[in-house]
């Protein structure tokens, strides 16, 4: 649990730090830079560890690479698009639905039925997303630059097409990123039981 919370904390900080780069250079460029830099760092550490792929590991490495394409390639790209369209907070609200998709995917792939606490967690996450998105007192203006009270600019918020299109696009990108991230997690779970996490991270 502590590893999961730590990863979530690091990811929230990282997305906040990535936002200026996304707005300046675009989601695809930032995602490519992030993945190349991470792959290089993990590859160097794996080399110093003395890790070399074994003959029976190539299938697992292929699944890990596929999981990276889904989760870090497409998933993170969609997340960065959501950040650009709706801001960090809005993007992360929808991206946090990834564990729900992962739990649902784990059943047909690994036969893991959701436990009662996991079901409760799904309900809590969905309730949180609905609570944030249905708050009538706050509305994002100009693609999520700053949160503004609806009462301050009622006419502009209602009449601006961007105030309708961009939040919807951010929501679609955020949920799509969560879905791809969950697919990547499910694909990598089995191979990670056979391959050390550092070289697996380099491949992913």
PDB file of C-alpha atoms in Angstrom:
ATOM      1  CA  UNK A   1       0.000   0.000   0.000  1.00  0.00           C
ATOM      2  CA  UNK A   2       2.817   2.397   0.873  1.00  0.00           C
ATOM      3  CA  UNK A   3       4.463   1.799  -2.504  1.00  0.00           C
ATOM      4  CA  UNK A   4       1.173   2.608  -4.235  1.00  0.00           C
ATOM      5  CA  UNK A   5       0.710   5.806  -2.235  1.00  0.00           C
ATOM      6  CA  UNK A   6       4.300   6.808  -2.874  1.00  0.00           C
ATOM      7  CA  UNK A   7       3.920   6.206  -6.607  1.00  0.00           C
ATOM      8  CA  UNK A   8       0.718   8.253  -6.678  1.00  0.00           C
ATOM      9  CA  UNK A   9       2.415  11.107  -4.832  1.00  0.00           C
ATOM     10  CA  UNK A  10       5.426  11.094  -7.160  1.00  0.00           C
ATOM     11  CA  UNK A  11       3.165  10.954 -10.211  1.00  0.00           C
ATOM     12  CA  UNK A  12       1.091  13.921  -9.039  1.00  0.00           C
ATOM     13  CA  UNK A  13       4.242  15.989  -8.501  1.00  0.00           C
ATOM     14  CA  UNK A  14       5.693  14.907 -11.852  1.00  0.00           C
ATOM     15  CA  UNK A  15       2.557  15.841 -13.788  1.00  0.00           C
ATOM     16  CA  UNK A  16       2.586  19.285 -12.183  1.00  0.00           C
ATOM     17  CA  UNK A  17       6.224  19.730 -13.222  1.00  0.00           C
ATOM     18  CA  UNK A  18       5.487  18.511 -16.745  1.00  0.00           C
ATOM     19  CA  UNK A  19       2.700  21.029 -17.330  1.00  0.00           C
ATOM     20  CA  UNK A  20       4.882  23.989 -18.465  1.00  0.00           C
ATOM     21  CA  UNK A  21       6.681  21.734 -20.940  1.00  0.00           C
ATOM     22  CA  UNK A  22       3.407  20.345 -22.261  1.00  0.00           C
ATOM     23  CA  UNK A  23       2.032  23.827 -22.836  1.00  0.00           C
ATOM     24  CA  UNK A  24       5.244  25.001 -24.504  1.00  0.00           C
ATOM     25  CA  UNK A  25       6.327  21.969 -26.562  1.00  0.00           C
ATOM     26  CA  UNK A  26       3.221  19.788 -26.794  1.00  0.00           C
ATOM     27  CA  UNK A  27       2.158  16.512 -25.212  1.00  0.00           C
ATOM     28  CA  UNK A  28       3.897  14.224 -27.713  1.00  0.00           C
ATOM     29  CA  UNK A  29       7.315  15.910 -27.392  1.00  0.00           C
ATOM     30  CA  UNK A  30       7.238  15.887 -23.586  1.00  0.00           C
ATOM     31  CA  UNK A  31       6.102  12.260 -23.455  1.00  0.00           C
ATOM     32  CA  UNK A  32       8.840  11.181 -25.879  1.00  0.00           C
ATOM     33  CA  UNK A  33      11.492  13.024 -23.860  1.00  0.00           C
ATOM     34  CA  UNK A  34      10.225  11.502 -20.607  1.00  0.00           C
ATOM     35  CA  UNK A  35      10.247   7.967 -21.969  1.00  0.00           C
ATOM     36  CA  UNK A  36      13.690   8.250 -23.600  1.00  0.00           C
ATOM     37  CA  UNK A  37      15.254   9.751 -20.493  1.00  0.00           C
ATOM     38  CA  UNK A  38      13.700   7.130 -18.209  1.00  0.00           C
ATOM     39  CA  UNK A  39      14.708   4.277 -20.534  1.00  0.00           C
ATOM     40  CA  UNK A  40      18.296   5.517 -20.607  1.00  0.00           C
ATOM     41  CA  UNK A  41      18.503   5.845 -16.815  1.00  0.00           C
ATOM     42  CA  UNK A  42      17.023   2.409 -16.147  1.00  0.00           C
ATOM     43  CA  UNK A  43      19.187   0.807 -18.854  1.00  0.00           C
ATOM     44  CA  UNK A  44      22.336   2.212 -17.268  1.00  0.00           C
ATOM     45  CA  UNK A  45      21.311   0.906 -13.838  1.00  0.00           C
ATOM     46  CA  UNK A  46      20.435  -2.507 -15.333  1.00  0.00           C
ATOM     47  CA  UNK A  47      23.842  -2.648 -17.037  1.00  0.00           C
ATOM     48  CA  UNK A  48      25.652  -1.890 -13.775  1.00  0.00           C
ATOM     49  CA  UNK A  49      23.561  -4.603 -12.115  1.00  0.00           C
ATOM     50  CA  UNK A  50      24.974  -7.053 -14.633  1.00  0.00           C
ATOM     51  CA  UNK A  51      21.543  -8.021 -15.951  1.00  0.00           C
ATOM     52  CA  UNK A  52      21.401  -9.798 -19.309  1.00  0.00           C
ATOM     53  CA  UNK A  53      18.245 -11.193 -20.940  1.00  0.00           C
ATOM     54  CA  UNK A  54      17.920 -14.964 -20.882  1.00  0.00           C
ATOM     55  CA  UNK A  55      16.618 -17.078 -23.737  1.00  0.00           C
ATOM     56  CA  UNK A  56      13.300 -17.824 -22.065  1.00  0.00           C
ATOM     57  CA  UNK A  57      12.556 -14.210 -21.190  1.00  0.00           C
ATOM     58  CA  UNK A  58      11.996 -12.747 -24.637  1.00  0.00           C
ATOM     59  CA  UNK A  59       8.260 -13.411 -24.605  1.00  0.00           C
ATOM     60  CA  UNK A  60       7.942 -11.690 -21.234  1.00  0.00           C
ATOM     61  CA  UNK A  61      10.067  -8.794 -22.477  1.00  0.00           C
ATOM     62  CA  UNK A  62       7.767  -8.475 -25.482  1.00  0.00           C
ATOM     63  CA  UNK A  63       4.734  -8.225 -23.202  1.00  0.00           C
ATOM     64  CA  UNK A  64       6.506  -5.631 -21.080  1.00  0.00           C
ATOM     65  CA  UNK A  65       7.330  -3.609 -24.195  1.00  0.00           C
ATOM     66  CA  UNK A  66       3.689  -3.854 -25.281  1.00  0.00           C
ATOM     67  CA  UNK A  67       2.579  -2.713 -21.847  1.00  0.00           C
ATOM     68  CA  UNK A  68       4.902   0.266 -22.140  1.00  0.00           C
ATOM     69  CA  UNK A  69       3.432   1.179 -25.523  1.00  0.00           C
ATOM     70  CA  UNK A  70      -0.071   1.058 -24.077  1.00  0.00           C
ATOM     71  CA  UNK A  71       0.553   2.643 -20.689  1.00  0.00           C
ATOM     72  CA  UNK A  72       3.478   5.020 -21.139  1.00  0.00           C
ATOM     73  CA  UNK A  73       3.223   5.629 -24.872  1.00  0.00           C
ATOM     74  CA  UNK A  74      -0.484   6.104 -25.485  1.00  0.00           C
ATOM     75  CA  UNK A  75      -1.676   6.432 -21.883  1.00  0.00           C
ATOM     76  CA  UNK A  76       0.752   9.146 -20.826  1.00  0.00           C
ATOM     77  CA  UNK A  77       0.265  10.964 -24.118  1.00  0.00           C
ATOM     78  CA  UNK A  78      -3.475  11.143 -23.443  1.00  0.00           C
ATOM     79  CA  UNK A  79      -2.784  12.249 -19.873  1.00  0.00           C
ATOM     80  CA  UNK A  80      -0.595  15.107 -21.090  1.00  0.00           C
ATOM     81  CA  UNK A  81      -3.284  16.083 -23.584  1.00  0.00           C
ATOM     82  CA  UNK A  82      -5.765  16.180 -20.702  1.00  0.00           C
ATOM     83  CA  UNK A  83      -3.337  18.371 -18.749  1.00  0.00           C
ATOM     84  CA  UNK A  84      -3.041  20.762 -21.672  1.00  0.00           C
ATOM     85  CA  UNK A  85      -6.804  20.916 -22.206  1.00  0.00           C
ATOM     86  CA  UNK A  86      -8.039  20.959 -18.633  1.00  0.00           C
ATOM     87  CA  UNK A  87      -5.169  21.518 -16.230  1.00  0.00           C
ATOM     88  CA  UNK A  88      -3.382  19.217 -13.817  1.00  0.00           C
ATOM     89  CA  UNK A  89      -6.177  18.783 -11.281  1.00  0.00           C
ATOM     90  CA  UNK A  90      -8.856  17.969 -13.836  1.00  0.00           C
ATOM     91  CA  UNK A  91      -6.583  15.540 -15.695  1.00  0.00           C
ATOM     92  CA  UNK A  92      -5.600  13.666 -12.536  1.00  0.00           C
ATOM     93  CA  UNK A  93      -9.204  13.384 -11.375  1.00  0.00           C
ATOM     94  CA  UNK A  94     -10.048  11.336 -14.454  1.00  0.00           C
ATOM     95  CA  UNK A  95      -6.679   9.587 -14.641  1.00  0.00           C
ATOM     96  CA  UNK A  96      -7.253   8.250 -11.118  1.00  0.00           C
ATOM     97  CA  UNK A  97      -9.904   5.923 -12.541  1.00  0.00           C
ATOM     98  CA  UNK A  98      -7.045   3.718 -13.843  1.00  0.00           C
ATOM     99  CA  UNK A  99      -7.204   1.319 -10.834  1.00  0.00           C
ATOM    100  CA  UNK A 100     -10.877   0.701 -11.584  1.00  0.00           C
ATOM    101  CA  UNK A 101     -10.090  -0.423 -15.135  1.00  0.00           C
ATOM    102  CA  UNK A 102      -7.163  -2.496 -13.860  1.00  0.00           C
ATOM    103  CA  UNK A 103      -9.366  -4.357 -11.370  1.00  0.00           C
ATOM    104  CA  UNK A 104     -11.981  -5.042 -14.047  1.00  0.00           C
ATOM    105  CA  UNK A 105      -9.366  -6.241 -16.565  1.00  0.00           C
ATOM    106  CA  UNK A 106      -7.650  -8.498 -14.034  1.00  0.00           C
ATOM    107  CA  UNK A 107     -10.671 -10.811 -13.831  1.00  0.00           C
ATOM    108  CA  UNK A 108     -10.765 -12.053 -17.453  1.00  0.00           C
ATOM    109  CA  UNK A 109      -6.952 -12.104 -17.745  1.00  0.00           C
ATOM    110  CA  UNK A 110      -5.851 -13.514 -14.367  1.00  0.00           C
ATOM    111  CA  UNK A 111      -9.155 -14.676 -12.878  1.00  0.00           C
ATOM    112  CA  UNK A 112      -8.883 -12.237  -9.968  1.00  0.00           C
ATOM    113  CA  UNK A 113     -12.288 -11.326  -8.580  1.00  0.00           C
ATOM    114  CA  UNK A 114     -12.574  -7.895  -6.930  1.00  0.00           C
ATOM    115  CA  UNK A 115     -12.598  -8.175  -3.154  1.00  0.00           C
ATOM    116  CA  UNK A 116     -15.198  -6.305  -1.091  1.00  0.00           C
ATOM    117  CA  UNK A 117     -12.734  -3.546  -0.178  1.00  0.00           C
ATOM    118  CA  UNK A 118     -11.811  -3.150  -3.843  1.00  0.00           C
ATOM    119  CA  UNK A 119     -15.473  -2.791  -4.746  1.00  0.00           C
ATOM    120  CA  UNK A 120     -15.792  -0.172  -2.021  1.00  0.00           C
ATOM    121  CA  UNK A 121     -12.737   1.582  -3.444  1.00  0.00           C
ATOM    122  CA  UNK A 122     -14.284   1.598  -6.940  1.00  0.00           C
ATOM    123  CA  UNK A 123     -17.426   3.188  -5.562  1.00  0.00           C
ATOM    124  CA  UNK A 124     -15.391   5.764  -3.642  1.00  0.00           C
ATOM    125  CA  UNK A 125     -13.317   6.729  -6.697  1.00  0.00           C
ATOM    126  CA  UNK A 126     -16.370   7.035  -8.937  1.00  0.00           C
ATOM    127  CA  UNK A 127     -18.143   9.041  -6.248  1.00  0.00           C
ATOM    128  CA  UNK A 128     -15.156  11.373  -5.963  1.00  0.00           C
ATOM    129  CA  UNK A 129     -15.015  11.937  -9.717  1.00  0.00           C
ATOM    130  CA  UNK A 130     -18.740  12.663  -9.880  1.00  0.00           C
ATOM    131  CA  UNK A 131     -18.525  14.965  -6.860  1.00  0.00           C
ATOM    132  CA  UNK A 132     -15.689  17.014  -8.357  1.00  0.00           C
ATOM    133  CA  UNK A 133     -17.226  17.232 -11.828  1.00  0.00           C
ATOM    134  CA  UNK A 134     -20.747  18.060 -10.647  1.00  0.00           C
ATOM    135  CA  UNK A 135     -19.736  20.856  -8.251  1.00  0.00           C
ATOM    136  CA  UNK A 136     -22.042  23.745  -9.261  1.00  0.00           C
ATOM    137  CA  UNK A 137     -19.976  26.408  -7.493  1.00  0.00           C
ATOM    138  CA  UNK A 138     -16.815  26.053  -9.529  1.00  0.00           C
ATOM    139  CA  UNK A 139     -16.192  25.940 -13.248  1.00  0.00           C
ATOM    140  CA  UNK A 140     -13.040  25.865 -15.296  1.00  0.00           C
ATOM    141  CA  UNK A 141     -12.591  28.756 -17.726  1.00  0.00           C
ATOM    142  CA  UNK A 142     -10.351  28.856 -20.792  1.00  0.00           C
ATOM    143  CA  UNK A 143      -9.438  25.175 -20.751  1.00  0.00           C
ATOM    144  CA  UNK A 144      -8.747  24.957 -17.027  1.00  0.00           C
ATOM    145  CA  UNK A 145      -6.382  27.860 -16.452  1.00  0.00           C
ATOM    146  CA  UNK A 146      -7.840  28.877 -13.107  1.00  0.00           C
ATOM    147  CA  UNK A 147     -10.901  27.756 -11.173  1.00  0.00           C
ATOM    148  CA  UNK A 148     -13.489  30.548 -11.189  1.00  0.00           C
ATOM    149  CA  UNK A 149     -16.745  30.806  -9.327  1.00  0.00           C
ATOM    150  CA  UNK A 150     -19.659  30.394 -11.708  1.00  0.00           C
ATOM    151  CA  UNK A 151     -21.332  33.452 -10.244  1.00  0.00           C
ATOM    152  CA  UNK A 152     -18.408  35.654 -11.281  1.00  0.00           C
ATOM    153  CA  UNK A 153     -18.722  35.075 -15.036  1.00  0.00           C
ATOM    154  CA  UNK A 154     -22.055  33.386 -15.694  1.00  0.00           C
ATOM    155  CA  UNK A 155     -22.628  34.759 -19.159  1.00  0.00           C
ATOM    156  CA  UNK A 156     -19.141  34.133 -20.491  1.00  0.00           C
ATOM    157  CA  UNK A 157     -18.965  30.586 -19.151  1.00  0.00           C
ATOM    158  CA  UNK A 158     -22.295  29.668 -20.696  1.00  0.00           C
ATOM    159  CA  UNK A 159     -21.694  31.325 -24.058  1.00  0.00           C
ATOM    160  CA  UNK A 160     -18.093  30.292 -24.732  1.00  0.00           C
ATOM    161  CA  UNK A 161     -17.779  27.138 -26.882  1.00  0.00           C
ATOM    162  CA  UNK A 162     -14.352  26.484 -25.380  1.00  0.00           C
ATOM    163  CA  UNK A 163     -15.889  26.233 -21.912  1.00  0.00           C
ATOM    164  CA  UNK A 164     -17.922  23.264 -23.163  1.00  0.00           C
ATOM    165  CA  UNK A 165     -15.558  21.614 -25.645  1.00  0.00           C
ATOM    166  CA  UNK A 166     -12.274  21.674 -23.765  1.00  0.00           C
ATOM    167  CA  UNK A 167     -13.535  20.239 -20.448  1.00  0.00           C
ATOM    168  CA  UNK A 168     -15.225  17.418 -22.375  1.00  0.00           C
ATOM    169  CA  UNK A 169     -12.086  16.753 -24.420  1.00  0.00           C
ATOM    170  CA  UNK A 170     -10.006  16.795 -21.222  1.00  0.00           C
ATOM    171  CA  UNK A 171     -12.355  14.266 -19.629  1.00  0.00           C
ATOM    172  CA  UNK A 172     -12.199  11.949 -22.657  1.00  0.00           C
ATOM    173  CA  UNK A 173      -8.398  12.183 -22.802  1.00  0.00           C
ATOM    174  CA  UNK A 174      -8.083  11.604 -19.052  1.00  0.00           C
ATOM    175  CA  UNK A 175     -10.310   8.524 -19.039  1.00  0.00           C
ATOM    176  CA  UNK A 176      -8.627   7.216 -22.198  1.00  0.00           C
ATOM    177  CA  UNK A 177      -5.244   7.638 -20.552  1.00  0.00           C
ATOM    178  CA  UNK A 178      -6.482   5.797 -17.468  1.00  0.00           C
ATOM    179  CA  UNK A 179      -7.773   2.937 -19.613  1.00  0.00           C
ATOM    180  CA  UNK A 180      -4.443   2.589 -21.433  1.00  0.00           C
ATOM    181  CA  UNK A 181      -2.510   2.832 -18.166  1.00  0.00           C
ATOM    182  CA  UNK A 182      -4.626   0.034 -16.696  1.00  0.00           C
ATOM    183  CA  UNK A 183      -4.036  -2.109 -19.786  1.00  0.00           C
ATOM    184  CA  UNK A 184      -0.298  -1.572 -19.410  1.00  0.00           C
ATOM    185  CA  UNK A 185      -0.405  -2.598 -15.757  1.00  0.00           C
ATOM    186  CA  UNK A 186      -2.334  -5.784 -16.510  1.00  0.00           C
ATOM    187  CA  UNK A 187      -0.021  -6.737 -19.384  1.00  0.00           C
ATOM    188  CA  UNK A 188       3.105  -6.249 -17.281  1.00  0.00           C
ATOM    189  CA  UNK A 189       1.921  -8.026 -14.127  1.00  0.00           C
ATOM    190  CA  UNK A 190       2.753 -11.563 -15.239  1.00  0.00           C
ATOM    191  CA  UNK A 191       6.160 -10.795 -16.806  1.00  0.00           C
ATOM    192  CA  UNK A 192       7.190  -8.780 -13.744  1.00  0.00           C
ATOM    193  CA  UNK A 193       7.024 -11.993 -11.725  1.00  0.00           C
ATOM    194  CA  UNK A 194       9.888 -13.344 -13.859  1.00  0.00           C
ATOM    195  CA  UNK A 195      12.022 -10.272 -14.672  1.00  0.00           C
ATOM    196  CA  UNK A 196      13.670  -7.812 -12.291  1.00  0.00           C
ATOM    197  CA  UNK A 197      11.831  -4.508 -12.040  1.00  0.00           C
ATOM    198  CA  UNK A 198      14.795  -2.350 -13.143  1.00  0.00           C
ATOM    199  CA  UNK A 199      15.464  -3.932 -16.561  1.00  0.00           C
ATOM    200  CA  UNK A 200      11.722  -4.370 -17.024  1.00  0.00           C
ATOM    201  CA  UNK A 201      11.297  -0.633 -16.440  1.00  0.00           C
ATOM    202  CA  UNK A 202      14.008   0.093 -19.022  1.00  0.00           C
ATOM    203  CA  UNK A 203      12.211  -2.016 -21.624  1.00  0.00           C
ATOM    204  CA  UNK A 204       8.826  -0.592 -20.724  1.00  0.00           C
TER     205      UNK A 204
END
